[in-house]
Amino acid sequence: MSRSILTIDSKALEFNIKSLSKFSKKPVIAVVKSDAYGVGVKHIAKILEGIKEVEFFAVACVEEGLELRELGIKKPILILGGVLKGEEKAIKEYSLTPVVSHPEHLKPLEGLNVPIHVKYDTGMGRLGFLEEIIDDPRVEGVLTHLSSPAEEEFSKKQIEKFKNILKHYKNVKYVHLESSAGVIYKVPYATHIRVGLAIYGEKPLSNYPVQLTQVLSLKARLISVKRLPKGYSISYSRTYKLERDALVGVIAFGYADGMMKSLSNRGKVYYKGKALDIIGNVTMDMTMVDLTGTDAKVGDWVEIVGPHQSFTDLAKMAGTIPYEIMCNLSRRIKREVL
Ligand SMILES: *Cc1c(COP(=O)(O)O)cnc(C)c1O
């Protein structure tokens, strides 16, 4: 009954995890924050739990950790976004592993017997200690985050800085800093990779050396197909005028579903392999496309992401990153796991 479907290929997901792990020669911390990047954590958590290369999960906050436990996840769960007062009870009760990145994060954890990972800011300018060493027997892991993996010189400085910090942590079990793009550095002293985007087959860099398969496809149905005459204007604010008589389709997928408004008059979708221009402004629930030359009918499906374009391709046209588009995929889209 759904007018839009996001299909998740579980075999491809497993292939990508194994491929990333093999490339880096390390097990995986699967980052599934923000409802698994909009894909829907309830649809993929159990699949990931069943893959032996996945040793850890990571989410942004305690609520997301609880959700994983409620879905039956038994593997350890890292809370990347620090610890605030009031969160300690849930951390203990649900066996979550907090990442401490500020002195204030240690206060709620006083007297609590839980493992801790300590985060360093080696050049991200976001979370992390600069050089303070946390001398605490509960510390089982140390991490940092690369701010710009595409920049080799800067990344290597971060990797070197982190190596110096690690001299003070001889007995930790977990050392991690490589995100999807970061895996290209094959950091020899790290024990795990910490990846999100690439597990869905979206390449984080243009010359990405890891072999990946597309996991996600997204399609939506046409709710109207009609001929309109040359000169007719399309959608709100009349930003597009037909240069010829045209067959105009309306897809049941708008910016509320995750079609960025910046794709107005810029993006493309596909019908039976043929590229269709998005014409006029994208609206809340609908997007108009030029179907001229096709035999499309009301009810037919249009590919938004699939064999012809990835979320990364769509993001380039929209002037953003695939993360942002994926995180905005609405609840209204049906999720289907193959
Ligand atoms: C989101 C996030 C990751 C995963 O990044 P990807 O580019 O999706 O692989 C890793 N580490 C931290 C700290 C993050 O916030």
Coordinates of C-alpha atoms and ligand atoms in Angstrom, one line a residue:
M1 CA 0.0 0.0 0.0
S2 CA 3.0 2.3 0.6
R3 CA 3.7 4.9 -2.1
S4 CA 7.4 4.8 -1.4
I5 CA 9.7 1.9 -0.4
L6 CA 13.3 1.8 0.8
T7 CA 14.7 -1.6 0.1
I8 CA 17.6 -2.9 2.2
D9 CA 19.7 -5.7 0.7
S10 CA 20.9 -7.7 3.8
K11 CA 23.4 -9.7 1.7
A12 CA 25.0 -6.6 0.4
L13 CA 25.1 -5.2 3.9
E14 CA 27.0 -8.3 5.1
F15 CA 29.3 -8.1 2.0
N16 CA 30.3 -4.5 2.8
I17 CA 31.0 -5.2 6.5
K18 CA 33.2 -8.2 5.5
S19 CA 34.9 -6.1 2.8
L20 CA 35.6 -3.2 5.1
S21 CA 36.9 -5.6 7.8
K22 CA 39.1 -7.5 5.4
F23 CA 40.5 -4.3 3.9
S24 CA 41.5 -2.9 7.3
K25 CA 42.2 -6.3 8.9
K26 CA 40.2 -5.3 11.9
P27 CA 36.8 -6.0 13.4
V28 CA 34.0 -3.5 13.1
I29 CA 32.3 -1.0 15.4
A30 CA 29.0 -0.5 13.5
V31 CA 27.8 3.1 13.8
V32 CA 24.0 3.1 13.8
K33 CA 23.3 6.5 15.3
S34 CA 20.3 8.6 14.1
D35 CA 18.1 5.5 13.4
A36 CA 20.9 3.9 11.4
Y37 CA 21.4 6.9 9.2
G38 CA 17.7 7.1 8.5
V39 CA 17.6 3.5 7.2
G40 CA 15.7 2.3 10.2
V41 CA 17.7 0.7 13.1
K42 CA 15.0 -1.9 13.8
H43 CA 15.4 -3.3 10.3
I44 CA 19.2 -3.7 10.4
A45 CA 20.3 -4.1 14.0
K46 CA 19.6 -7.9 14.1
I47 CA 21.3 -8.4 10.8
L48 CA 24.4 -6.6 12.0
E49 CA 24.3 -8.5 15.3
G50 CA 24.5 -11.7 13.3
I51 CA 27.6 -10.8 11.4
K52 CA 30.7 -11.9 13.3
E53 CA 32.9 -9.0 12.1
V54 CA 30.6 -6.6 14.0
E55 CA 31.9 -6.7 17.6
F56 CA 30.5 -3.4 18.8
F57 CA 27.7 -1.0 18.0
A58 CA 27.9 2.8 18.4
V59 CA 25.2 5.4 18.7
A60 CA 25.0 9.1 19.6
C61 CA 23.1 9.1 22.8
V62 CA 21.7 6.9 25.6
E63 CA 18.2 6.8 24.2
E64 CA 19.5 5.2 21.0
G65 CA 21.4 2.7 23.1
L66 CA 18.3 1.7 25.0
E67 CA 16.5 1.3 21.7
L68 CA 19.1 -1.2 20.6
R69 CA 18.8 -3.1 23.8
E70 CA 15.0 -3.2 23.4
L71 CA 15.6 -4.7 20.0
G72 CA 17.5 -7.5 21.6
I73 CA 21.0 -6.4 20.8
K74 CA 23.5 -8.2 23.1
K75 CA 26.8 -6.9 21.8
P76 CA 28.4 -3.9 23.5
I77 CA 27.1 -0.5 22.6
L78 CA 29.2 2.7 22.6
I79 CA 27.6 6.0 23.4
L80 CA 29.6 8.5 21.3
G81 CA 28.0 11.7 22.5
G82 CA 29.3 12.0 26.1
V83 CA 27.5 11.5 29.4
L84 CA 25.2 14.0 31.0
K85 CA 23.9 14.0 34.6
G86 CA 20.9 11.8 34.9
E87 CA 22.0 9.4 32.2
E88 CA 24.1 7.2 34.5
K89 CA 21.2 5.0 35.7
A90 CA 20.3 3.9 32.2
I91 CA 24.0 3.4 31.3
K92 CA 24.3 0.9 34.2
E93 CA 21.0 -0.8 33.7
Y94 CA 21.3 -1.3 30.0
S95 CA 25.1 -2.1 30.0
L96 CA 26.0 0.8 27.7
T97 CA 29.6 1.9 27.2
P98 CA 30.0 5.6 27.5
V99 CA 32.6 7.7 25.7
V100 CA 34.0 10.3 28.0
S101 CA 35.2 13.4 26.2
H102 CA 35.0 16.1 28.9
P103 CA 35.8 16.2 32.6
E104 CA 32.1 16.8 33.3
H105 CA 31.3 13.4 31.8
L106 CA 33.2 11.7 34.5
K107 CA 31.1 13.1 37.4
P108 CA 27.9 11.2 36.7
L109 CA 29.9 8.1 36.4
E110 CA 31.6 8.4 39.8
G111 CA 31.3 5.1 41.7
L112 CA 29.7 3.3 38.7
N113 CA 31.4 0.1 37.6
V114 CA 31.1 0.4 33.9
P115 CA 33.8 0.3 31.1
I116 CA 34.7 3.6 29.6
H117 CA 36.2 4.8 26.3
V118 CA 38.1 8.1 26.4
K119 CA 38.0 10.4 23.4
Y120 CA 40.7 12.8 22.2
D121 CA 40.4 15.9 20.0
T122 CA 43.5 15.6 17.8
G123 CA 42.1 18.1 15.2
M124 CA 38.4 17.7 14.9
G125 CA 37.5 20.7 17.0
R126 CA 34.5 19.0 18.4
L127 CA 34.5 16.5 21.2
G128 CA 37.5 15.2 23.2
F129 CA 40.3 15.9 25.6
L130 CA 43.3 17.7 24.2
E131 CA 46.0 15.9 26.2
E132 CA 44.7 15.1 29.7
I133 CA 45.3 11.5 30.6
I134 CA 42.5 9.8 32.4
D135 CA 44.0 7.4 34.9
D136 CA 41.1 5.2 35.7
P137 CA 40.9 1.4 35.8
R138 CA 37.6 1.5 34.0
V139 CA 39.1 2.8 30.8
E140 CA 39.0 -0.1 28.2
G141 CA 39.1 2.0 25.1
V142 CA 40.6 5.2 23.6
L143 CA 39.5 6.9 20.4
T144 CA 39.8 10.0 18.3
H145 CA 38.1 11.2 15.1
L146 CA 39.6 12.4 11.8
S147 CA 38.1 15.8 10.7
S148 CA 39.0 15.6 7.0
P149 CA 40.1 12.1 5.9
A150 CA 40.5 13.4 2.3
E151 CA 43.4 15.6 3.4
E152 CA 46.3 13.2 3.8
E153 CA 48.8 15.5 5.5
F154 CA 46.4 16.7 8.2
S155 CA 45.1 13.3 8.8
K156 CA 48.5 11.9 9.3
K157 CA 49.2 14.6 11.8
Q158 CA 46.1 13.5 13.7
I159 CA 47.2 9.9 13.5
E160 CA 50.6 10.7 14.9
K161 CA 49.3 12.9 17.7
F162 CA 46.9 10.1 18.8
K163 CA 49.8 7.6 18.7
N164 CA 51.6 9.8 21.3
I165 CA 48.6 9.9 23.5
L166 CA 48.3 6.1 23.4
K167 CA 51.7 5.7 25.1
H168 CA 49.8 6.5 28.3
Y169 CA 47.3 3.8 27.7
K170 CA 49.2 0.5 27.6
N171 CA 46.4 -1.8 28.7
V172 CA 43.4 -0.8 26.7
K173 CA 41.5 -3.4 24.6
Y174 CA 40.1 -1.0 22.1
V175 CA 41.8 1.7 20.0
H176 CA 39.7 3.2 17.2
L177 CA 39.7 6.2 14.9
E178 CA 39.0 5.1 11.4
S179 CA 35.6 6.1 10.0
S180 CA 34.4 5.0 6.6
A181 CA 36.7 7.4 4.8
G182 CA 39.4 7.0 7.5
V183 CA 39.9 3.3 6.7
I184 CA 42.2 4.3 3.8
Y185 CA 45.0 5.1 6.4
K186 CA 45.1 1.5 7.6
V187 CA 46.3 2.7 11.0
P188 CA 48.5 -0.1 12.3
Y189 CA 48.1 0.6 16.0
A190 CA 44.2 0.7 15.9
T191 CA 42.3 -2.4 16.9
H192 CA 38.9 -1.7 15.4
I193 CA 37.3 0.4 12.6
R194 CA 34.3 2.6 13.4
V195 CA 32.2 2.9 10.3
G196 CA 28.7 4.0 9.3
L197 CA 28.1 5.3 5.8
A198 CA 30.2 2.7 3.9
I199 CA 28.3 -0.3 5.3
Y200 CA 25.4 0.9 3.1
G201 CA 27.6 0.8 0.0
E202 CA 27.9 4.6 -0.3
K203 CA 31.5 5.6 -1.0
P204 CA 32.8 8.3 1.3
L205 CA 35.6 9.3 -1.2
S206 CA 35.8 9.3 -5.0
N207 CA 38.8 7.0 -5.2
Y208 CA 37.7 4.6 -2.5
P209 CA 39.8 1.5 -2.4
V210 CA 37.3 -0.8 -0.6
Q211 CA 35.0 -2.8 -2.7
L212 CA 31.4 -2.1 -1.8
T213 CA 27.9 -3.1 -3.1
Q214 CA 24.8 -0.9 -3.1
V215 CA 22.5 -1.9 -0.2
L216 CA 19.8 0.7 -0.5
S217 CA 17.3 1.4 -3.2
L218 CA 14.4 3.9 -3.0
K219 CA 11.4 4.1 -5.2
A220 CA 8.1 6.0 -5.2
R221 CA 4.9 5.8 -7.3
L222 CA 3.5 8.2 -9.8
I223 CA 0.2 9.7 -8.6
S224 CA -0.5 11.7 -11.7
V225 CA 0.6 11.7 -15.4
K226 CA -0.7 14.3 -17.7
R227 CA 0.0 16.3 -20.8
L228 CA 0.6 20.0 -20.4
P229 CA 1.2 22.6 -23.1
K230 CA 4.3 24.5 -24.0
G231 CA 4.7 27.6 -21.7
Y232 CA 2.8 26.1 -18.8
S233 CA 4.5 26.7 -15.4
I234 CA 5.2 24.0 -12.9
S235 CA 4.8 24.0 -9.2
Y236 CA 5.1 26.7 -6.5
S237 CA 6.6 30.0 -7.4
R238 CA 6.6 29.0 -11.1
T239 CA 10.3 28.4 -11.3
Y240 CA 10.0 26.2 -14.4
K241 CA 8.1 26.8 -17.6
L242 CA 7.7 24.0 -20.2
E243 CA 9.7 24.7 -23.4
R244 CA 7.5 22.3 -25.3
D245 CA 4.4 20.2 -24.8
A246 CA 5.3 17.7 -22.2
L247 CA 4.1 14.7 -20.3
V248 CA 4.4 15.7 -16.6
G249 CA 4.4 13.2 -13.8
V250 CA 3.9 13.7 -10.1
I251 CA 5.8 11.4 -7.8
A252 CA 4.5 10.7 -4.3
F253 CA 7.7 11.8 -2.7
G254 CA 8.5 15.3 -1.5
Y255 CA 10.8 17.2 0.8
A256 CA 8.9 15.7 3.8
D257 CA 10.0 12.3 2.6
G258 CA 13.6 13.3 2.1
M259 CA 13.7 14.8 -1.4
M260 CA 15.9 17.9 -0.7
K261 CA 14.2 21.1 -1.9
S262 CA 17.6 22.0 -3.4
L263 CA 16.9 19.3 -6.0
S264 CA 14.2 21.5 -7.5
N265 CA 15.0 22.0 -11.3
R266 CA 18.3 20.1 -10.7
G267 CA 17.8 16.5 -9.6
K268 CA 17.1 13.4 -11.6
V269 CA 15.1 10.2 -11.0
Y270 CA 14.8 7.2 -13.3
Y271 CA 11.9 5.5 -15.0
K272 CA 12.7 2.1 -16.6
G273 CA 16.3 3.2 -16.8
K274 CA 15.6 6.5 -18.5
A275 CA 16.7 9.7 -16.6
L276 CA 13.9 12.1 -15.9
D277 CA 14.5 15.8 -14.9
I278 CA 12.9 17.1 -11.8
I279 CA 11.0 20.1 -12.9
G280 CA 9.7 23.0 -10.7
N281 CA 10.0 23.2 -7.0
V282 CA 9.9 20.1 -4.9
T283 CA 6.9 20.3 -2.6
M284 CA 6.2 18.7 0.7
D285 CA 4.6 15.4 -0.5
M286 CA 5.2 15.5 -4.2
T287 CA 7.9 16.1 -6.9
M288 CA 7.2 16.8 -10.6
V289 CA 9.2 15.1 -13.4
D290 CA 9.3 15.4 -17.1
L291 CA 8.1 12.0 -18.5
T292 CA 8.0 13.1 -22.2
G293 CA 8.9 10.1 -24.4
T294 CA 7.9 7.5 -21.9
D295 CA 4.8 5.4 -21.6
A296 CA 4.5 5.9 -17.9
K297 CA 1.2 5.5 -16.2
V298 CA -0.4 6.5 -12.9
G299 CA 0.7 3.9 -10.3
D300 CA 4.1 3.1 -11.9
W301 CA 7.3 3.2 -9.8
V302 CA 10.1 5.7 -10.3
E303 CA 13.6 5.0 -9.1
I304 CA 15.0 7.7 -6.8
V305 CA 18.0 5.6 -5.6
G306 CA 19.0 2.3 -7.2
P307 CA 21.1 0.9 -10.0
H308 CA 21.3 4.3 -11.8
Q309 CA 22.1 6.6 -8.9
S310 CA 23.2 6.4 -5.3
F311 CA 22.5 8.6 -2.3
T312 CA 25.9 10.1 -2.9
D313 CA 25.0 11.0 -6.5
L314 CA 21.8 12.6 -5.4
A315 CA 23.6 14.5 -2.7
K316 CA 26.1 15.9 -5.2
M317 CA 23.2 17.3 -7.3
A318 CA 21.6 18.7 -4.1
G319 CA 24.8 20.4 -2.9
T320 CA 24.9 18.3 0.3
I321 CA 26.3 15.0 1.6
P322 CA 24.6 11.6 1.5
Y323 CA 24.4 11.5 5.3
E324 CA 22.0 14.5 5.3
I325 CA 19.7 13.0 2.7
M326 CA 19.6 9.6 4.4
C327 CA 18.9 11.0 7.9
N328 CA 15.9 12.9 6.5
L329 CA 14.2 9.8 5.0
S330 CA 10.7 9.9 6.6
R331 CA 8.8 7.4 8.6
R332 CA 6.2 7.4 5.8
I333 CA 8.6 5.4 3.5
K334 CA 8.1 1.7 3.9
R335 CA 11.2 -0.3 4.7
E336 CA 11.6 -3.7 3.1
V337 CA 14.5 -6.1 3.9
L338 CA 15.6 -8.5 1.2
Ligands
LIG1 C1 29.3 9.2 12.8 C2 30.6 8.8 13.3 C3 31.4 7.8 12.7 C4 31.0 7.1 11.5 O1 31.3 7.9 10.4 P1 31.1 7.4 8.9 O2 31.7 8.4 8.0 O3 29.6 7.2 8.7 O4 31.8 6.1 8.7 C5 32.5 7.4 13.4 N1 33.0 8.1 14.5 C6 32.3 9.1 15.0 C7 32.8 9.8 16.3 C8 31.1 9.5 14.5 O5 30.4 10.5 15.0

